[in-house]
mmCIF file with all atom_site columns, C-alpha atoms in Angstrom:
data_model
loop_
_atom_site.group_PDB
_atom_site.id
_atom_site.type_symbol
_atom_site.label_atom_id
_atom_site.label_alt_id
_atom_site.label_comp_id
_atom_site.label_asym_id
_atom_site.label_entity_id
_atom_site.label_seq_id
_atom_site.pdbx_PDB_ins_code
_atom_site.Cartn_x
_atom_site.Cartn_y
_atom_site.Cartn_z
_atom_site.occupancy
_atom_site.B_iso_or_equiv
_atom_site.pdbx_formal_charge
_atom_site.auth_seq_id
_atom_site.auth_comp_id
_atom_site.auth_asym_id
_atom_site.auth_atom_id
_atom_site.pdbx_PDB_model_num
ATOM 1   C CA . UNK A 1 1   ? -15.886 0.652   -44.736 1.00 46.00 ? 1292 UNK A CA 1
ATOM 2   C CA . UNK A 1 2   ? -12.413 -0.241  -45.579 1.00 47.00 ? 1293 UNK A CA 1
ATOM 3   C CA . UNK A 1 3   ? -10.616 2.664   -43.730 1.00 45.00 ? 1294 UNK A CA 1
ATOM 4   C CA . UNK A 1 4   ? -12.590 1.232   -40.963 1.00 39.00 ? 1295 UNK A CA 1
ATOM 5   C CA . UNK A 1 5   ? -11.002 -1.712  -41.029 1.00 44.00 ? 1296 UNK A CA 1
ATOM 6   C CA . UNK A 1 6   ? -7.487  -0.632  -39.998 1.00 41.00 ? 1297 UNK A CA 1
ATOM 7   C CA . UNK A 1 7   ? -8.840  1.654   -36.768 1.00 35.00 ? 1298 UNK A CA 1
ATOM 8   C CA . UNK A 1 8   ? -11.118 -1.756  -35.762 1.00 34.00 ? 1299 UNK A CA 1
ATOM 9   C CA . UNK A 1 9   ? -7.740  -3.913  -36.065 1.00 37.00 ? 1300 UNK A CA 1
ATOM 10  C CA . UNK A 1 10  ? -5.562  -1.284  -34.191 1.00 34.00 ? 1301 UNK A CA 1
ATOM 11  C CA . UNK A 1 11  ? -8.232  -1.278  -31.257 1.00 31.00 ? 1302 UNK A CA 1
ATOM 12  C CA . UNK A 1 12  ? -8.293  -5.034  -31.167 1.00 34.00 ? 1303 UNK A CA 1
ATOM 13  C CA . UNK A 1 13  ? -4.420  -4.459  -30.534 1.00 30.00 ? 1304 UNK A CA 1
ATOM 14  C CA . UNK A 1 14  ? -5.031  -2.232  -27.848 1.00 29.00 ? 1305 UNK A CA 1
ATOM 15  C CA . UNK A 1 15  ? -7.366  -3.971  -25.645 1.00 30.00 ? 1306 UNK A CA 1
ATOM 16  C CA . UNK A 1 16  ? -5.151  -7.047  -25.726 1.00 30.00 ? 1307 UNK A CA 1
ATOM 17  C CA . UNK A 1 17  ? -2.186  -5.667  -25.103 1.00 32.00 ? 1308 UNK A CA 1
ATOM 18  C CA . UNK A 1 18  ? -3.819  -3.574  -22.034 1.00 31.00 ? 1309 UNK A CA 1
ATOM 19  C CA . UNK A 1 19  ? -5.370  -6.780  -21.507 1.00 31.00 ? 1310 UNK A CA 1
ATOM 20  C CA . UNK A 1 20  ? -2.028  -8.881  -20.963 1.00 31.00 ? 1311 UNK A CA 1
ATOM 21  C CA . UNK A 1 21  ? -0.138  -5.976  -19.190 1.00 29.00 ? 1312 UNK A CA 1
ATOM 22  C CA . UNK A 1 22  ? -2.292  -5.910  -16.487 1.00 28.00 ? 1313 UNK A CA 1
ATOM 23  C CA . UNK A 1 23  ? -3.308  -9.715  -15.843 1.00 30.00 ? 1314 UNK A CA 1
ATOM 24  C CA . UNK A 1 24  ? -1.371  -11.366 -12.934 1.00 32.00 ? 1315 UNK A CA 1
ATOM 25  C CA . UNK A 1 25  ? 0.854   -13.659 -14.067 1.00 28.00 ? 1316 UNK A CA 1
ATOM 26  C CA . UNK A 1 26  ? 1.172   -16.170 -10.734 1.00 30.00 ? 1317 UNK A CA 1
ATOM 27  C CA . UNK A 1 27  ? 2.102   -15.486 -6.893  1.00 34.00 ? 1318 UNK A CA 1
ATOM 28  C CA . UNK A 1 28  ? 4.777   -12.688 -7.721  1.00 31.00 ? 1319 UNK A CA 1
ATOM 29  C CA . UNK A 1 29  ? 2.513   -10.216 -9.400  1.00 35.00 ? 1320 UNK A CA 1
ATOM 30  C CA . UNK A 1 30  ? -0.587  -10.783 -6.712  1.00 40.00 ? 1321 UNK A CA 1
ATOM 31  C CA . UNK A 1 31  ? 0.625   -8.023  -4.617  1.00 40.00 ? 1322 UNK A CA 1
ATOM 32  C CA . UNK A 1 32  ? 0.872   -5.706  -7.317  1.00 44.00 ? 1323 UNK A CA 1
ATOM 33  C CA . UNK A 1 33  ? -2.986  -6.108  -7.503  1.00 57.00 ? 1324 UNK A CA 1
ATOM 34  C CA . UNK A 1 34  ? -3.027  -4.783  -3.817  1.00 76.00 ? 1325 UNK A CA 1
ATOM 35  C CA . UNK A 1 35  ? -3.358  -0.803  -4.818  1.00 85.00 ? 1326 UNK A CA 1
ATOM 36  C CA . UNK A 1 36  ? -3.219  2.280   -3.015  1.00 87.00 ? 1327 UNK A CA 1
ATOM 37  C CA . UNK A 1 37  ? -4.773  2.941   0.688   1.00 90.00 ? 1328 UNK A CA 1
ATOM 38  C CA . UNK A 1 38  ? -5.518  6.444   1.804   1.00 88.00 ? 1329 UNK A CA 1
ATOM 39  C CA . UNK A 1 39  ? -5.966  7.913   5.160   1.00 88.00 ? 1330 UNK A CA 1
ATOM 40  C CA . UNK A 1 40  ? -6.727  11.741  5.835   1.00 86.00 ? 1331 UNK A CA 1
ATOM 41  C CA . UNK A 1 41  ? -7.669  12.879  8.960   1.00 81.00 ? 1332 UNK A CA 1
ATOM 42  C CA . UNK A 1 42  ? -6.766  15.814  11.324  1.00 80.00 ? 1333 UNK A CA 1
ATOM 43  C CA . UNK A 1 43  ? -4.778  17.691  8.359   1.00 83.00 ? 1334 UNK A CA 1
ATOM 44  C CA . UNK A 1 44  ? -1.858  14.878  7.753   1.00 89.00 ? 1335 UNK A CA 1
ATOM 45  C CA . UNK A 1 45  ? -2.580  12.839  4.701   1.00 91.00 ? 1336 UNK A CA 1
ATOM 46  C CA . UNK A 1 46  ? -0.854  8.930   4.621   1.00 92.00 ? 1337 UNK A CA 1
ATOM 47  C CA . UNK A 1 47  ? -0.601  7.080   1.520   1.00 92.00 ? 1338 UNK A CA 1
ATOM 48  C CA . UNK A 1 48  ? 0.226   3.481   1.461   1.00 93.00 ? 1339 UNK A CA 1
ATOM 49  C CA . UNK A 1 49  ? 0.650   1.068   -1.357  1.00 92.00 ? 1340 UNK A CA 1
ATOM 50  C CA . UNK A 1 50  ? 2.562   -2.438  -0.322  1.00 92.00 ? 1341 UNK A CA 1
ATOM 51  C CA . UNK A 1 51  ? 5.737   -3.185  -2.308  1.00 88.00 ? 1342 UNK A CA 1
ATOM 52  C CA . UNK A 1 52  ? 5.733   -6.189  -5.252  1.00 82.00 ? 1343 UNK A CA 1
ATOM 53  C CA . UNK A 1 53  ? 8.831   -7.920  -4.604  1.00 80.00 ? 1344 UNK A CA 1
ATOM 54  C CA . UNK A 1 54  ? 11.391  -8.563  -2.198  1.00 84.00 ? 1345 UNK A CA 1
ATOM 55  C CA . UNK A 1 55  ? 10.270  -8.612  1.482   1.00 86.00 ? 1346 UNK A CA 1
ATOM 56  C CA . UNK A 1 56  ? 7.341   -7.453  2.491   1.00 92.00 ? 1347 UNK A CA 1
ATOM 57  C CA . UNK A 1 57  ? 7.239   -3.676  3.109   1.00 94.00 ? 1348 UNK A CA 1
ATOM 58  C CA . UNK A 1 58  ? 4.494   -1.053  2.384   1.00 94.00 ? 1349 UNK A CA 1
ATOM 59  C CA . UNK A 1 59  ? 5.682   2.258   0.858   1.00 95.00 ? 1350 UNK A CA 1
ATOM 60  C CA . UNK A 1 60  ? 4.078   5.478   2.512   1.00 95.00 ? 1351 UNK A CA 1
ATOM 61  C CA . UNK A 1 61  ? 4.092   9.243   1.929   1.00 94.00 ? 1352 UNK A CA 1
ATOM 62  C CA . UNK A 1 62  ? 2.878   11.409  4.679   1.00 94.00 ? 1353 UNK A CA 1
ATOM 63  C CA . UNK A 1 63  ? 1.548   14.891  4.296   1.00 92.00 ? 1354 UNK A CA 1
ATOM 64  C CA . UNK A 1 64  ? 0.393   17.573  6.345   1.00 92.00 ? 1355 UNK A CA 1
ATOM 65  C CA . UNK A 1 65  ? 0.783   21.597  7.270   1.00 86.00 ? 1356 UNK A CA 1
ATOM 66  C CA . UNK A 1 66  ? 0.444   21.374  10.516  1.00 86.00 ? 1357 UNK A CA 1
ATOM 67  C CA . UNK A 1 67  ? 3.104   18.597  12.007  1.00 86.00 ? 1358 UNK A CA 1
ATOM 68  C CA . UNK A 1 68  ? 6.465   17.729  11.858  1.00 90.00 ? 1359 UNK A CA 1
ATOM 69  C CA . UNK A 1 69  ? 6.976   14.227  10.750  1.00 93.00 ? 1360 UNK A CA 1
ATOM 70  C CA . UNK A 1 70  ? 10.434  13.931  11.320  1.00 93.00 ? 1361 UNK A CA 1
ATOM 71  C CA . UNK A 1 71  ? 9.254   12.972  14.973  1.00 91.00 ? 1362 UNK A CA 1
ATOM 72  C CA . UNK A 1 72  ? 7.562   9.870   14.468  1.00 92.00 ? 1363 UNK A CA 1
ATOM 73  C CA . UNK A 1 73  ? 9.092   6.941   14.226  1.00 94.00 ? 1364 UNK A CA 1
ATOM 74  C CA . UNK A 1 74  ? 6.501   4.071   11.985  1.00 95.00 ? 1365 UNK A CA 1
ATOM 75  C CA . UNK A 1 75  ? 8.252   1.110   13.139  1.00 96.00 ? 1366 UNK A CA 1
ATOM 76  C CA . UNK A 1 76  ? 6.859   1.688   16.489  1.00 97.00 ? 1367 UNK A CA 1
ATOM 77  C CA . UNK A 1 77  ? 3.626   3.004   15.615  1.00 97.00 ? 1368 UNK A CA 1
ATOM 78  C CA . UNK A 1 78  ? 2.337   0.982   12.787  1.00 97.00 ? 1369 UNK A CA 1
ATOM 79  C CA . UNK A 1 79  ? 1.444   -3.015  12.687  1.00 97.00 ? 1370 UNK A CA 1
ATOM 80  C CA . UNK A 1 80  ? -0.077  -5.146  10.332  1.00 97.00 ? 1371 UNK A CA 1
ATOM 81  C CA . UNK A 1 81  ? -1.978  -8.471  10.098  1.00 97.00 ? 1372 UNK A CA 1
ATOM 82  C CA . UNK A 1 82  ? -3.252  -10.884 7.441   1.00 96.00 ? 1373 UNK A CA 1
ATOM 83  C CA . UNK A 1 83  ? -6.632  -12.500 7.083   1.00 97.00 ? 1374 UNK A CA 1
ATOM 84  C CA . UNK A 1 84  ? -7.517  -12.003 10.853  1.00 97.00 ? 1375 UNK A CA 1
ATOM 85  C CA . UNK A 1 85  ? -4.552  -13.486 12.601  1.00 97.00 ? 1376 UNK A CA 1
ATOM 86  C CA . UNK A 1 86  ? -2.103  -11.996 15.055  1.00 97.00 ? 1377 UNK A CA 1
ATOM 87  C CA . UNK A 1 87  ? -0.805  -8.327  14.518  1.00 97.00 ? 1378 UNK A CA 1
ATOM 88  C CA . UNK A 1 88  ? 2.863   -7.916  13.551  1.00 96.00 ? 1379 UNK A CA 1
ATOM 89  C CA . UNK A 1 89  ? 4.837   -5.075  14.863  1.00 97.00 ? 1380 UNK A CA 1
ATOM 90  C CA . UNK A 1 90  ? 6.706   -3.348  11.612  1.00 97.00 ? 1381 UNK A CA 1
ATOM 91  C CA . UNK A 1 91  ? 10.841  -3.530  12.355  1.00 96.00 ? 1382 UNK A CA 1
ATOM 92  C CA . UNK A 1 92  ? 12.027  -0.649  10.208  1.00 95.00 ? 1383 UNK A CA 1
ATOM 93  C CA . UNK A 1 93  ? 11.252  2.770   8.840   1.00 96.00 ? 1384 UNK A CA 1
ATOM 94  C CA . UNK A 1 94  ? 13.252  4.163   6.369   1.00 94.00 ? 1385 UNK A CA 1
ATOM 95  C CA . UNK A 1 95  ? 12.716  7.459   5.435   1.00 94.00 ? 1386 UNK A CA 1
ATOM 96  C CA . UNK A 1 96  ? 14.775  10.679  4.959   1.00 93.00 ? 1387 UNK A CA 1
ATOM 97  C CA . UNK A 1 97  ? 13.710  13.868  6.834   1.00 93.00 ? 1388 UNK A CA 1
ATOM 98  C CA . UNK A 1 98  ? 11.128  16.022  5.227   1.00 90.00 ? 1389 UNK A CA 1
ATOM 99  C CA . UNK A 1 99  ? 9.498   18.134  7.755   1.00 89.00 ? 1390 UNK A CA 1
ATOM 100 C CA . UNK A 1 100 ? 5.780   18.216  6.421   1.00 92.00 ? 1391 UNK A CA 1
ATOM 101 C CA . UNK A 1 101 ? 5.982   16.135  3.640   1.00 92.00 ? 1392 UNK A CA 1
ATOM 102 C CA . UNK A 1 102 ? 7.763   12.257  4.044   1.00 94.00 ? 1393 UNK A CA 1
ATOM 103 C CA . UNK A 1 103 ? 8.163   9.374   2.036   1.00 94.00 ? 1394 UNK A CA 1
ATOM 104 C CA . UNK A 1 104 ? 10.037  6.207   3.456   1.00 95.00 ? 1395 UNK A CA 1
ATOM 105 C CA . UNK A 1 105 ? 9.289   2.402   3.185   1.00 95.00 ? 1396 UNK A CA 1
ATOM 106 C CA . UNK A 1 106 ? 8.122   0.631   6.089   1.00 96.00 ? 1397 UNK A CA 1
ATOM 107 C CA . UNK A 1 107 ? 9.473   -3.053  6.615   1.00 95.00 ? 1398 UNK A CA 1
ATOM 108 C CA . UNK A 1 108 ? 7.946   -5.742  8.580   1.00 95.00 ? 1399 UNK A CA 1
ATOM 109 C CA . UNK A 1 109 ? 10.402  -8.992  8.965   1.00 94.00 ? 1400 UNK A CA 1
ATOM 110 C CA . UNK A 1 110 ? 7.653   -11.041 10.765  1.00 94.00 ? 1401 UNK A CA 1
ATOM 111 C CA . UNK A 1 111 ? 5.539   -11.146 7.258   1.00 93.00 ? 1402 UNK A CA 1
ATOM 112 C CA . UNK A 1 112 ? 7.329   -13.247 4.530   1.00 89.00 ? 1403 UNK A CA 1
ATOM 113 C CA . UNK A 1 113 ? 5.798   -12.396 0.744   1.00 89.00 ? 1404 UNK A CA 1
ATOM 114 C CA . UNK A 1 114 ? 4.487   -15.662 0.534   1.00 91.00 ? 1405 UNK A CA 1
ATOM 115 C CA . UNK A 1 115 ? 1.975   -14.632 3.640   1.00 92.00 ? 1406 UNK A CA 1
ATOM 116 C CA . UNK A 1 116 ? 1.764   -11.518 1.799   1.00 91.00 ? 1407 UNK A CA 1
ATOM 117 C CA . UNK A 1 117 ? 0.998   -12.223 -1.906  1.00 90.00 ? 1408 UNK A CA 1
ATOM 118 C CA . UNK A 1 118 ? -1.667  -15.048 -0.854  1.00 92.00 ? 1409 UNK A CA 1
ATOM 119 C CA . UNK A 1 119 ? -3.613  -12.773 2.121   1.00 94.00 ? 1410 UNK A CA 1
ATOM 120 C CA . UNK A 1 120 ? -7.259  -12.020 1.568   1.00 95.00 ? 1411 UNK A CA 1
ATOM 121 C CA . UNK A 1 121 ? -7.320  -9.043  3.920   1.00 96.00 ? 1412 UNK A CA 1
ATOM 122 C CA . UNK A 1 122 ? -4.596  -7.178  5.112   1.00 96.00 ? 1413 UNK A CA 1
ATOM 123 C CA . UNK A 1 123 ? -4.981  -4.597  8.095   1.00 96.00 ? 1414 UNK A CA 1
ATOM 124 C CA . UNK A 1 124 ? -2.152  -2.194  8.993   1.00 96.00 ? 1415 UNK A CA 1
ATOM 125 C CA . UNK A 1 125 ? -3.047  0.080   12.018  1.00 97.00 ? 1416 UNK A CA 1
ATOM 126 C CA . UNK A 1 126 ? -0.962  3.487   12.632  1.00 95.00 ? 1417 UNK A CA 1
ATOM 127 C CA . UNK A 1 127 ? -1.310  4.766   15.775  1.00 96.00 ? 1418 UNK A CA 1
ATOM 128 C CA . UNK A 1 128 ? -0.794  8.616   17.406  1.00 94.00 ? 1419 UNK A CA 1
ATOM 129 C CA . UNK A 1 129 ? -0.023  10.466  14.031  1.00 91.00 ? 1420 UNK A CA 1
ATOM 130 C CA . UNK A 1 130 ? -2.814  13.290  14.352  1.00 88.00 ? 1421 UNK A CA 1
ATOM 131 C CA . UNK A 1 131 ? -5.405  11.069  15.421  1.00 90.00 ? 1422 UNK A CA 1
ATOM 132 C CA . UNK A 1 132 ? -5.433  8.165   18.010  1.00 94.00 ? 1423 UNK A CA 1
ATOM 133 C CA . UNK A 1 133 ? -5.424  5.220   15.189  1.00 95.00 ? 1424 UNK A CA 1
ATOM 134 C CA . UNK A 1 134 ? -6.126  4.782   11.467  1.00 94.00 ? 1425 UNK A CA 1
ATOM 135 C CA . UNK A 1 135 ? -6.792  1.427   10.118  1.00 95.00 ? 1426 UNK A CA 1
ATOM 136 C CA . UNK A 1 136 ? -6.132  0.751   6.615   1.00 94.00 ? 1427 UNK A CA 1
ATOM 137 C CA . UNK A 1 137 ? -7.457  -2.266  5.099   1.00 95.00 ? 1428 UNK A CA 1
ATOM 138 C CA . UNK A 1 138 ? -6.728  -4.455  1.980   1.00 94.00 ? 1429 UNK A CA 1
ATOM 139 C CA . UNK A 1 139 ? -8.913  -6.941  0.520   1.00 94.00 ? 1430 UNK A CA 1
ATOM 140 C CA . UNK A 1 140 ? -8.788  -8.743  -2.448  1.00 89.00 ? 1431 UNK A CA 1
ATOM 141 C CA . UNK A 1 141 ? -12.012 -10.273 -4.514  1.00 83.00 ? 1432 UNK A CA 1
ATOM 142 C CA . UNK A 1 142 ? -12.788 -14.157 -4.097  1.00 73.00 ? 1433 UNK A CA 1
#
């Protein structure tokens, strides 16, 4: 019983620390709760995951065998919208060539974080990479 004592203590410590590293702590750290979004179809693979500070932009990596991304151009193929409202057309895509496999971050100066952080749902529709349109969609819990 008492070398139990000192493993029960220690895993009280963990499960508050993990407990306090990943609570939000206000309006900056809400988009952090956000996660990942995935999309495959037609053999090229997009990850997105929306960025937690600074303006609003949504990291992606695109993947595929059987396309050359360095063609497209996600500023004017992707928008976005928040809780139902109008969509926003993304205004920059930065991203270094990569052939099959590219990783950039996609900026949209029509969404302040503000909008961003409080959203419910958040929508972001790519169009004509592989497939006429994929829709990826945020929501976060009442």
């Amino acid at each position: 019983m008492v070398l139990l004592r000192p493993l029960v203590g220690a895993l009280a410590l963990v499960i508050v620390a993990a407990a306090c590293a990943t609570a939000p702590s206000g309006p900056a750290q809400r988009g952090s709760a956000l996660g990942e979004q995935r999309s495959e179809a037609e053999a090229v693979t997009i990850v997105a995951r929306w960025t937690t500070s600074g303006a609003a932009a949504l990291d992606l990596s695109l993947d595929t065998h059987s396309v050359d991304l360095d063609g497209f151009d996600l500023a004017s193929l992707t928008r976005a919208r928040v809780d139902g409202g109008a969509w926003l057309a993304a205004s920059q895509w930065d991203a270094p060539k990569g052939g099959h496999h590219r990783s950039g971050t996609l900026r949209f100066a029509a969404l302040d974080r503000e909008r961003l952080d409080s959203a419910r749902t958040i929508e972001v529709e790519i169009r004509d990479i592989a497939t006429p349109v994929r829709l990826l969609r945020w929501e976060r819990p009442t």
